[in-house]
PDB file of C-alpha atoms and ligand atoms in Angstrom:
ATOM      1  CA  MET M   1       0.000   0.000   0.000  1.00  0.00           C
ATOM      2  CA  PHE M   2       2.697   2.468   1.018  1.00  0.00           C
ATOM      3  CA  ARG M   3       4.814   1.462  -1.932  1.00  0.00           C
ATOM      4  CA  GLY M   4       2.034   2.277  -4.379  1.00  0.00           C
ATOM      5  CA  ILE M   5       1.301   5.615  -2.719  1.00  0.00           C
ATOM      6  CA  ALA M   6       4.968   6.652  -2.648  1.00  0.00           C
ATOM      7  CA  ALA M   7       5.597   5.502  -6.222  1.00  0.00           C
ATOM      8  CA  GLY M   8       2.418   7.277  -7.343  1.00  0.00           C
ATOM      9  CA  ALA M   9       3.789  10.490  -5.856  1.00  0.00           C
ATOM     10  CA  GLY M  10       6.928  10.055  -7.988  1.00  0.00           C
ATOM     11  CA  LEU M  11       9.199   8.824  -5.191  1.00  0.00           C
ATOM     12  CA  ARG M  12      11.666   5.986  -5.688  1.00  0.00           C
ATOM     13  CA  VAL M  13      10.962   3.099  -3.347  1.00  0.00           C
ATOM     14  CA  THR M  14      13.801   0.920  -2.067  1.00  0.00           C
ATOM     15  CA  GLY M  15      13.707  -2.025   0.309  1.00  0.00           C
ATOM     16  CA  VAL M  16      15.600  -2.365   3.594  1.00  0.00           C
ATOM     17  CA  PRO M  17      16.427  -5.844   4.939  1.00  0.00           C
ATOM     18  CA  VAL M  18      14.569  -7.032   8.043  1.00  0.00           C
ATOM     19  CA  ASP M  19      15.857  -9.660  10.482  1.00  0.00           C
ATOM     20  CA  ARG M  20      14.656 -10.996  13.842  1.00  0.00           C
ATOM     21  CA  ASP M  21      15.220  -7.587  15.447  1.00  0.00           C
ATOM     22  CA  GLY M  22      13.308  -5.709  12.769  1.00  0.00           C
ATOM     23  CA  ILE M  23      14.661  -3.276  10.206  1.00  0.00           C
ATOM     24  CA  ARG M  24      18.456  -3.283   9.679  1.00  0.00           C
ATOM     25  CA  VAL M  25      19.107   0.376  10.191  1.00  0.00           C
ATOM     26  CA  SER M  26      22.556   0.157   8.585  1.00  0.00           C
ATOM     27  CA  GLY M  27      20.801  -0.851   5.339  1.00  0.00           C
ATOM     28  CA  ILE M  28      18.776   2.371   4.990  1.00  0.00           C
ATOM     29  CA  ARG M  29      19.834   4.309   1.907  1.00  0.00           C
ATOM     30  CA  SER M  30      16.924   6.748   1.630  1.00  0.00           C
ATOM     31  CA  PRO M  31      15.948  10.001   3.360  1.00  0.00           C
ATOM     32  CA  ALA M  32      12.700   8.520   4.709  1.00  0.00           C
ATOM     33  CA  VAL M  33      11.702   5.105   5.977  1.00  0.00           C
ATOM     34  CA  VAL M  34       8.346   3.471   6.735  1.00  0.00           C
ATOM     35  CA  ILE M  35       8.305   1.040   9.647  1.00  0.00           C
ATOM     36  CA  THR M  36       5.681  -1.085  11.382  1.00  0.00           C
ATOM     37  CA  PRO M  37       7.528  -1.562  14.707  1.00  0.00           C
ATOM     38  CA  ALA M  38       4.980  -3.474  16.792  1.00  0.00           C
ATOM     39  CA  HIS M  39       4.526  -6.193  14.181  1.00  0.00           C
ATOM     40  CA  GLN M  40       6.543  -5.824  11.008  1.00  0.00           C
ATOM     41  CA  PHE M  41       4.351  -6.261   7.967  1.00  0.00           C
ATOM     42  CA  PRO M  42       4.527  -8.926   6.616  1.00  0.00           C
ATOM     43  CA  MET M  43       7.279 -10.742   8.559  1.00  0.00           C
ATOM     44  CA  GLY M  44       5.728 -10.199  11.992  1.00  0.00           C
ATOM     45  CA  VAL M  45       8.854  -9.380  14.018  1.00  0.00           C
ATOM     46  CA  THR M  46       8.896  -6.680  16.698  1.00  0.00           C
ATOM     47  CA  LEU M  47      11.468  -3.906  16.436  1.00  0.00           C
ATOM     48  CA  SER M  48      14.008  -4.496  19.239  1.00  0.00           C
ATOM     49  CA  SER M  49      14.889  -1.705  21.649  1.00  0.00           C
ATOM     50  CA  GLN M  50      18.468  -1.557  20.286  1.00  0.00           C
ATOM     51  CA  ARG M  51      17.142  -1.048  16.766  1.00  0.00           C
ATOM     52  CA  ARG M  52      14.688   1.585  17.973  1.00  0.00           C
ATOM     53  CA  ASP M  53      17.579   3.529  19.491  1.00  0.00           C
ATOM     54  CA  GLU M  54      19.651   2.994  16.356  1.00  0.00           C
ATOM     55  CA  LEU M  55      16.815   4.262  14.175  1.00  0.00           C
ATOM     56  CA  VAL M  56      16.383   7.392  16.274  1.00  0.00           C
ATOM     57  CA  ARG M  57      20.143   8.018  16.062  1.00  0.00           C
ATOM     58  CA  TRP M  58      20.026   7.477  12.272  1.00  0.00           C
ATOM     59  CA  ALA M  59      17.175   9.993  11.918  1.00  0.00           C
ATOM     60  CA  GLY M  60      19.036  12.574  14.019  1.00  0.00           C
ATOM     61  CA  ALA M  61      22.359  12.109  12.245  1.00  0.00           C
ATOM     62  CA  HIS M  62      20.965  12.082   8.682  1.00  0.00           C
ATOM     63  CA  GLY M  63      18.012  14.430   9.080  1.00  0.00           C
ATOM     64  CA  GLY M  64      15.955  11.367   8.129  1.00  0.00           C
ATOM     65  CA  LEU M  65      12.218  10.989   8.484  1.00  0.00           C
ATOM     66  CA  VAL M  66      10.685   7.895  10.086  1.00  0.00           C
ATOM     67  CA  ILE M  67       7.055   7.062   9.352  1.00  0.00           C
ATOM     68  CA  GLU M  68       5.861   4.889  12.211  1.00  0.00           C
ATOM     69  CA  ASP M  69       2.823   2.920  11.096  1.00  0.00           C
ATOM     70  CA  ASP M  70       1.289   1.599  14.307  1.00  0.00           C
ATOM     71  CA  TYR M  71      -1.388  -0.323  12.446  1.00  0.00           C
ATOM     72  CA  ASP M  72      -1.983  -3.134  14.913  1.00  0.00           C
ATOM     73  CA  GLY M  73       0.064  -2.153  17.964  1.00  0.00           C
ATOM     74  CA  GLU M  74      -2.998  -2.575  20.190  1.00  0.00           C
ATOM     75  CA  PHE M  75      -2.819  -6.315  19.718  1.00  0.00           C
ATOM     76  CA  ARG M  76       0.191  -7.579  21.595  1.00  0.00           C
ATOM     77  CA  PHE M  77      -0.300 -10.933  23.253  1.00  0.00           C
ATOM     78  CA  ASP M  78       2.819 -11.198  25.401  1.00  0.00           C
ATOM     79  CA  ARG M  79       2.008  -8.326  27.789  1.00  0.00           C
ATOM     80  CA  ARG M  80       5.073  -6.382  26.669  1.00  0.00           C
ATOM     81  CA  GLN M  81       4.011  -2.857  25.934  1.00  0.00           C
ATOM     82  CA  PHE M  82       6.004  -0.577  23.692  1.00  0.00           C
ATOM     83  CA  GLY M  83       5.841   3.175  23.698  1.00  0.00           C
ATOM     84  CA  ALA M  84       5.683   4.881  20.329  1.00  0.00           C
ATOM     85  CA  LEU M  85       9.006   5.611  18.668  1.00  0.00           C
ATOM     86  CA  GLN M  86       7.567   9.035  17.937  1.00  0.00           C
ATOM     87  CA  ALA M  87       7.977  10.025  21.610  1.00  0.00           C
ATOM     88  CA  LEU M  88      11.744   9.481  21.322  1.00  0.00           C
ATOM     89  CA  ALA M  89      12.168  11.856  18.377  1.00  0.00           C
ATOM     90  CA  PRO M  90       9.017  13.946  17.834  1.00  0.00           C
ATOM     91  CA  ASP M  91      10.764  16.129  15.242  1.00  0.00           C
ATOM     92  CA  ARG M  92      11.852  13.198  13.103  1.00  0.00           C
ATOM     93  CA  VAL M  93       8.996  10.719  13.401  1.00  0.00           C
ATOM     94  CA  VAL M  94       5.511  10.757  11.886  1.00  0.00           C
ATOM     95  CA  TYR M  95       3.221   8.537  13.924  1.00  0.00           C
ATOM     96  CA  ALA M  96       0.254   6.976  12.123  1.00  0.00           C
ATOM     97  CA  GLY M  97      -2.518   5.154  13.973  1.00  0.00           C
ATOM     98  CA  THR M  98      -5.759   3.685  12.694  1.00  0.00           C
ATOM     99  CA  ALA M  99      -9.099   2.357  13.899  1.00  0.00           C
ATOM    100  CA  SER M 100      -9.052  -0.140  11.018  1.00  0.00           C
ATOM    101  CA  LYS M 101      -7.861  -3.043  13.148  1.00  0.00           C
ATOM    102  CA  THR M 102      -9.561  -2.179  16.427  1.00  0.00           C
ATOM    103  CA  LEU M 103     -12.980  -1.202  15.039  1.00  0.00           C
ATOM    104  CA  ALA M 104     -13.342  -1.763  11.299  1.00  0.00           C
ATOM    105  CA  PRO M 105     -11.386  -0.872   8.148  1.00  0.00           C
ATOM    106  CA  GLY M 106     -14.586   0.467   6.590  1.00  0.00           C
ATOM    107  CA  MET M 107     -14.670   3.315   9.113  1.00  0.00           C
ATOM    108  CA  ARG M 108     -11.677   4.960   7.391  1.00  0.00           C
ATOM    109  CA  LEU M 109     -10.718   6.604  10.673  1.00  0.00           C
ATOM    110  CA  ALA M 110      -7.032   7.207  11.351  1.00  0.00           C
ATOM    111  CA  TRP M 111      -4.722   9.812  12.792  1.00  0.00           C
ATOM    112  CA  LEU M 112      -1.244  11.278  12.384  1.00  0.00           C
ATOM    113  CA  VAL M 113       1.054  12.800  14.961  1.00  0.00           C
ATOM    114  CA  LEU M 114       3.306  15.041  12.896  1.00  0.00           C
ATOM    115  CA  PRO M 115       6.575  16.815  13.503  1.00  0.00           C
ATOM    116  CA  ARG M 116       5.672  20.487  13.913  1.00  0.00           C
ATOM    117  CA  SER M 117       7.336  21.358  10.612  1.00  0.00           C
ATOM    118  CA  LEU M 118       4.976  19.031   8.712  1.00  0.00           C
ATOM    119  CA  VAL M 119       1.672  20.216  10.175  1.00  0.00           C
ATOM    120  CA  ASP M 120       1.126  23.041   7.691  1.00  0.00           C
ATOM    121  CA  PRO M 121       2.276  21.132   4.587  1.00  0.00           C
ATOM    122  CA  VAL M 122      -0.039  18.228   5.453  1.00  0.00           C
ATOM    123  CA  ARG M 123      -2.930  20.585   6.184  1.00  0.00           C
ATOM    124  CA  THR M 124      -2.340  22.328   2.845  1.00  0.00           C
ATOM    125  CA  GLN M 125      -2.311  18.999   1.046  1.00  0.00           C
ATOM    126  CA  MET M 126      -5.567  17.976   2.684  1.00  0.00           C
ATOM    127  CA  VAL M 127      -7.207  21.226   1.622  1.00  0.00           C
ATOM    128  CA  ARG M 128      -5.827  20.798  -1.898  1.00  0.00           C
ATOM    129  CA  THR M 129      -7.216  17.275  -2.270  1.00  0.00           C
ATOM    130  CA  GLY M 130     -10.556  18.263  -0.758  1.00  0.00           C
ATOM    131  CA  TRP M 131     -10.290  15.488   1.812  1.00  0.00           C
ATOM    132  CA  ARG M 132     -11.920  16.095   5.199  1.00  0.00           C
ATOM    133  CA  PRO M 133     -11.969  13.764   8.181  1.00  0.00           C
ATOM    134  CA  PRO M 134     -15.584  12.748   8.914  1.00  0.00           C
ATOM    135  CA  ALA M 135     -16.692  14.962  11.823  1.00  0.00           C
ATOM    136  CA  LEU M 136     -19.501  12.764  13.084  1.00  0.00           C
ATOM    137  CA  ASP M 137     -17.357   9.618  13.139  1.00  0.00           C
ATOM    138  CA  GLN M 138     -14.667  11.479  15.045  1.00  0.00           C
ATOM    139  CA  LEU M 139     -17.168  12.672  17.642  1.00  0.00           C
ATOM    140  CA  VAL M 140     -18.472   9.147  18.154  1.00  0.00           C
ATOM    141  CA  PHE M 141     -14.899   7.861  18.413  1.00  0.00           C
ATOM    142  CA  ALA M 142     -14.059  10.573  20.974  1.00  0.00           C
ATOM    143  CA  GLU M 143     -17.058   9.479  23.034  1.00  0.00           C
ATOM    144  CA  LEU M 144     -15.875   5.860  22.890  1.00  0.00           C
ATOM    145  CA  LEU M 145     -12.437   6.944  24.095  1.00  0.00           C
ATOM    146  CA  GLU M 146     -13.694   9.186  26.877  1.00  0.00           C
ATOM    147  CA  SER M 147     -16.204   6.720  28.237  1.00  0.00           C
ATOM    148  CA  GLY M 148     -13.611   3.927  28.433  1.00  0.00           C
ATOM    149  CA  ALA M 149     -15.698   1.818  26.020  1.00  0.00           C
ATOM    150  CA  TYR M 150     -12.885   1.760  23.454  1.00  0.00           C
ATOM    151  CA  ASP M 151     -10.348   0.414  25.982  1.00  0.00           C
ATOM    152  CA  LYS M 152     -12.820  -2.210  27.099  1.00  0.00           C
ATOM    153  CA  HIS M 153     -13.477  -3.211  23.511  1.00  0.00           C
ATOM    154  CA  VAL M 154      -9.753  -3.477  22.670  1.00  0.00           C
ATOM    155  CA  ARG M 155      -9.124  -5.579  25.786  1.00  0.00           C
ATOM    156  CA  SER M 156     -11.904  -7.995  24.963  1.00  0.00           C
ATOM    157  CA  ARG M 157     -10.782  -8.228  21.305  1.00  0.00           C
ATOM    158  CA  ARG M 158      -7.224  -8.902  22.442  1.00  0.00           C
ATOM    159  CA  ALA M 159      -8.406 -11.875  24.520  1.00  0.00           C
ATOM    160  CA  GLU M 160     -10.512 -13.140  21.607  1.00  0.00           C
ATOM    161  CA  TYR M 161      -7.677 -12.790  19.080  1.00  0.00           C
ATOM    162  CA  ARG M 162      -5.153 -14.444  21.415  1.00  0.00           C
ATOM    163  CA  ASP M 163      -7.477 -17.418  21.609  1.00  0.00           C
ATOM    164  CA  ARG M 164      -8.034 -17.425  17.836  1.00  0.00           C
ATOM    165  CA  ARG M 165      -4.310 -17.385  17.208  1.00  0.00           C
ATOM    166  CA  ARG M 166      -3.795 -20.372  19.486  1.00  0.00           C
ATOM    167  CA  ARG M 167      -6.553 -22.279  17.662  1.00  0.00           C
ATOM    168  CA  LEU M 168      -5.122 -21.309  14.301  1.00  0.00           C
ATOM    169  CA  GLU M 169      -1.670 -22.537  15.299  1.00  0.00           C
ATOM    170  CA  GLU M 170      -3.168 -25.848  16.407  1.00  0.00           C
ATOM    171  CA  ALA M 171      -5.102 -26.206  13.150  1.00  0.00           C
ATOM    172  CA  ALA M 172      -2.096 -25.406  10.958  1.00  0.00           C
ATOM    173  CA  LEU M 173       0.574 -27.172  12.977  1.00  0.00           C
ATOM    174  CA  PRO M 174       0.715 -30.577  11.380  1.00  0.00           C
ATOM    175  CA  HIS M 175       1.403 -28.874   8.039  1.00  0.00           C
ATOM    176  CA  LEU M 176       3.017 -25.521   8.661  1.00  0.00           C
ATOM    177  CA  ALA M 177       5.493 -23.923  11.000  1.00  0.00           C
ATOM    178  CA  ILE M 178       4.082 -20.613  12.126  1.00  0.00           C
ATOM    179  CA  THR M 179       6.895 -18.257  12.993  1.00  0.00           C
ATOM    180  CA  GLU M 180       6.807 -16.943  16.523  1.00  0.00           C
ATOM    181  CA  GLN M 181       4.869 -13.700  16.609  1.00  0.00           C
ATOM    182  CA  ALA M 182       3.602 -11.962  19.682  1.00  0.00           C
ATOM    183  CA  ALA M 183       1.341  -9.411  18.111  1.00  0.00           C
ATOM    184  CA  GLY M 184      -0.991  -8.556  15.294  1.00  0.00           C
ATOM    185  CA  LEU M 185      -3.957 -10.033  13.495  1.00  0.00           C
ATOM    186  CA  HIS M 186      -2.197 -12.270  11.018  1.00  0.00           C
ATOM    187  CA  VAL M 187       0.498 -14.914  11.143  1.00  0.00           C
ATOM    188  CA  LEU M 188       3.194 -15.808   8.680  1.00  0.00           C
ATOM    189  CA  ALA M 189       3.565 -19.505   7.906  1.00  0.00           C
ATOM    190  CA  MET M 190       6.461 -20.627   5.749  1.00  0.00           C
ATOM    191  CA  LEU M 191       5.714 -23.434   3.322  1.00  0.00           C
ATOM    192  CA  PRO M 192       7.901 -26.539   3.343  1.00  0.00           C
ATOM    193  CA  PRO M 193      10.489 -26.381   0.545  1.00  0.00           C
ATOM    194  CA  GLY M 194       9.982 -28.550  -2.515  1.00  0.00           C
ATOM    195  CA  GLY M 195       6.216 -28.980  -2.074  1.00  0.00           C
ATOM    196  CA  PRO M 196       3.260 -27.047  -3.469  1.00  0.00           C
ATOM    197  CA  GLY M 197       3.939 -23.330  -3.710  1.00  0.00           C
ATOM    198  CA  GLU M 198       1.984 -20.301  -2.548  1.00  0.00           C
ATOM    199  CA  ALA M 199      -0.312 -20.216  -5.579  1.00  0.00           C
ATOM    200  CA  GLU M 200      -1.337 -23.871  -5.211  1.00  0.00           C
ATOM    201  CA  VAL M 201      -2.202 -23.571  -1.533  1.00  0.00           C
ATOM    202  CA  ILE M 202      -4.023 -20.282  -2.088  1.00  0.00           C
ATOM    203  CA  GLU M 203      -6.041 -21.872  -4.879  1.00  0.00           C
ATOM    204  CA  ALA M 204      -6.906 -24.840  -2.668  1.00  0.00           C
ATOM    205  CA  ALA M 205      -8.082 -22.366  -0.006  1.00  0.00           C
ATOM    206  CA  GLU M 206     -10.171 -20.461  -2.545  1.00  0.00           C
ATOM    207  CA  ARG M 207     -11.958 -23.705  -3.360  1.00  0.00           C
ATOM    208  CA  GLN M 208     -12.948 -23.704   0.335  1.00  0.00           C
ATOM    209  CA  SER M 209     -14.041 -20.022   0.104  1.00  0.00           C
ATOM    210  CA  LEU M 210     -11.039 -18.982   2.165  1.00  0.00           C
ATOM    211  CA  ARG M 211      -8.693 -16.202   1.171  1.00  0.00           C
ATOM    212  CA  LEU M 212      -5.024 -16.452   2.190  1.00  0.00           C
ATOM    213  CA  GLY M 213      -2.248 -13.986   1.398  1.00  0.00           C
ATOM    214  CA  ALA M 214       0.996 -14.759  -0.438  1.00  0.00           C
ATOM    215  CA  LEU M 215       4.279 -13.661   1.121  1.00  0.00           C
ATOM    216  CA  GLY M 216       5.618 -13.530  -2.442  1.00  0.00           C
ATOM    217  CA  GLU M 217       3.679 -10.324  -3.178  1.00  0.00           C
ATOM    218  CA  HIS M 218       5.685  -8.397  -0.634  1.00  0.00           C
ATOM    219  CA  TRP M 219       9.308  -9.013  -1.568  1.00  0.00           C
ATOM    220  CA  ILE M 220      11.032  -5.974  -3.031  1.00  0.00           C
ATOM    221  CA  SER M 221      14.293  -7.660  -4.007  1.00  0.00           C
ATOM    222  CA  ALA M 222      14.463 -10.074  -6.940  1.00  0.00           C
ATOM    223  CA  GLY M 223      13.862 -13.736  -6.028  1.00  0.00           C
ATOM    224  CA  PRO M 224      13.866 -16.630  -5.663  1.00  0.00           C
ATOM    225  CA  HIS M 225      12.457 -16.307  -2.137  1.00  0.00           C
ATOM    226  CA  PRO M 226      11.157 -18.893   0.329  1.00  0.00           C
ATOM    227  CA  PRO M 227       7.388 -19.294  -0.068  1.00  0.00           C
ATOM    228  CA  GLY M 228       5.020 -18.374   2.743  1.00  0.00           C
ATOM    229  CA  LEU M 229       1.415 -17.653   3.552  1.00  0.00           C
ATOM    230  CA  LEU M 230      -0.124 -14.755   5.424  1.00  0.00           C
ATOM    231  CA  ILE M 231      -3.101 -15.950   7.383  1.00  0.00           C
ATOM    232  CA  GLY M 232      -5.342 -13.338   8.980  1.00  0.00           C
ATOM    233  CA  TYR M 233      -7.636 -14.411  11.790  1.00  0.00           C
ATOM    234  CA  ALA M 234      -9.628 -11.326  12.731  1.00  0.00           C
ATOM    235  CA  THR M 235     -12.035 -11.082   9.819  1.00  0.00           C
ATOM    236  CA  PRO M 236     -14.423 -14.042  10.306  1.00  0.00           C
ATOM    237  CA  ALA M 237     -17.345 -13.392  12.636  1.00  0.00           C
ATOM    238  CA  LYS M 238     -17.216 -15.410  15.859  1.00  0.00           C
ATOM    239  CA  HIS M 239     -19.596 -18.086  14.583  1.00  0.00           C
ATOM    240  CA  ALA M 240     -17.635 -18.388  11.301  1.00  0.00           C
ATOM    241  CA  PHE M 241     -14.182 -18.844  12.819  1.00  0.00           C
ATOM    242  CA  GLY M 242     -14.485 -22.589  13.548  1.00  0.00           C
ATOM    243  CA  PRO M 243     -15.660 -23.346   9.979  1.00  0.00           C
ATOM    244  CA  ALA M 244     -12.853 -21.118   8.623  1.00  0.00           C
ATOM    245  CA  LEU M 245     -10.296 -23.173  10.568  1.00  0.00           C
ATOM    246  CA  GLU M 246     -11.818 -26.355   9.195  1.00  0.00           C
ATOM    247  CA  ALA M 247     -11.578 -24.909   5.671  1.00  0.00           C
ATOM    248  CA  LEU M 248      -7.918 -24.112   6.349  1.00  0.00           C
ATOM    249  CA  ARG M 249      -7.282 -27.664   7.551  1.00  0.00           C
ATOM    250  CA  VAL M 250      -8.838 -29.051   4.371  1.00  0.00           C
ATOM    251  CA  SER M 251      -6.899 -26.617   2.145  1.00  0.00           C
ATOM    252  CA  LEU M 252      -3.592 -27.503   3.770  1.00  0.00           C
ATOM    253  CA  GLY M 253      -4.266 -31.100   2.796  1.00  0.00           C
ATOM    254  CA  VAL M 254      -2.677 -30.271  -0.580  1.00  0.00           C
ATOM    255  CA  LEU M 255       0.623 -30.248   1.264  1.00  0.00           C
ATOM    256  CA  ASP M 256       0.130 -33.890   2.292  1.00  0.00           C
ATOM    257  CA  ALA M 257      -0.703 -35.036  -1.192  1.00  0.00           C
ATOM    258  CA  ASN M 258       2.878 -34.349  -2.307  1.00  0.00           C
TER     259      ASN M 258
HETATM  260  C1  LIG B   1       0.914  -2.322   7.169  1.00  0.00           C
HETATM  261  C2  LIG B   1      -0.462  -1.738   7.344  1.00  0.00           C
HETATM  262  N1  LIG B   1      -0.574  -0.475   7.736  1.00  0.00           N
HETATM  263  C3  LIG B   1      -1.791   0.110   7.902  1.00  0.00           C
HETATM  264  C4  LIG B   1      -2.956  -0.598   7.700  1.00  0.00           C
HETATM  265  C5  LIG B   1      -4.267   0.077   7.926  1.00  0.00           C
HETATM  266  O1  LIG B   1      -4.612   0.811   6.832  1.00  0.00           O
HETATM  267  P1  LIG B   1      -5.928   1.722   6.841  1.00  0.00           P
HETATM  268  O2  LIG B   1      -5.889   2.550   8.086  1.00  0.00           O
HETATM  269  O3  LIG B   1      -5.822   2.513   5.587  1.00  0.00           O
HETATM  270  O4  LIG B   1      -7.088   0.775   6.828  1.00  0.00           O
HETATM  271  C6  LIG B   1      -2.890  -1.925   7.267  1.00  0.00           C
HETATM  272  C7  LIG B   1      -4.118  -2.677   7.013  1.00  0.00           C
HETATM  273  O5  LIG B   1      -4.136  -3.842   6.728  1.00  0.00           O
HETATM  274  C8  LIG B   1      -1.607  -2.508   7.089  1.00  0.00           C
HETATM  275  O6  LIG B   1      -1.490  -3.792   6.694  1.00  0.00           O
END
């Protein structure tokens, strides 16, 4: 999504390697970087505290801009809480939050915390494009926040999603190794080498009316790359989650057939 937006604005997009600690700061070759620190999309790792410090030092030393996309930071399952990177360098970090994961993507409600120097340019751009945040939705959201209902909702969703993730891991386990991830609303499962690839498993899932994501869509560097699946678990309604897991089990059967 970001790549398309940046490229559409005429910017050159380059990739930065990610390892178990998150983005490799020494690999940044651009003046701005987009990160998803709570749960790197799509690999799922959490940005380590050393890397956070390194990134803040990089931004200070190079006059770099960090765009911190906190898209699903509310959903950590290991009780570790991370403050926003933005607080460490408010002049160098743009913080972006969204209600898409906590409430619904269809609400189109999100927010930015901007370095002071970017407030006017962003406001000007919003005026120029004619885009206005929906006032009524914001007022309802403010009421949810003030009344404590939002916190309560996020807490109950977190418990529900933790349970879903455990059930998903159990359902997938005989076939797939799900990489350890302590946050978010999707998991990454690498496919065994030499067997059916991403497209075959995704097709098998489609036959069960289940949509899975392909890791292959997200690589920036030229391949070949190890195949993997992105499996989201927040979308099905409560009553539909069990049947969705069953559909996943059936779809993963294609891995046995080989
Ligand atoms: C990496 C990432 N950032 C942000 C979002 C949320 O985007 P939006 O607020 O436009 O719904 C998503 C949604 O899936 C995402 O995957």
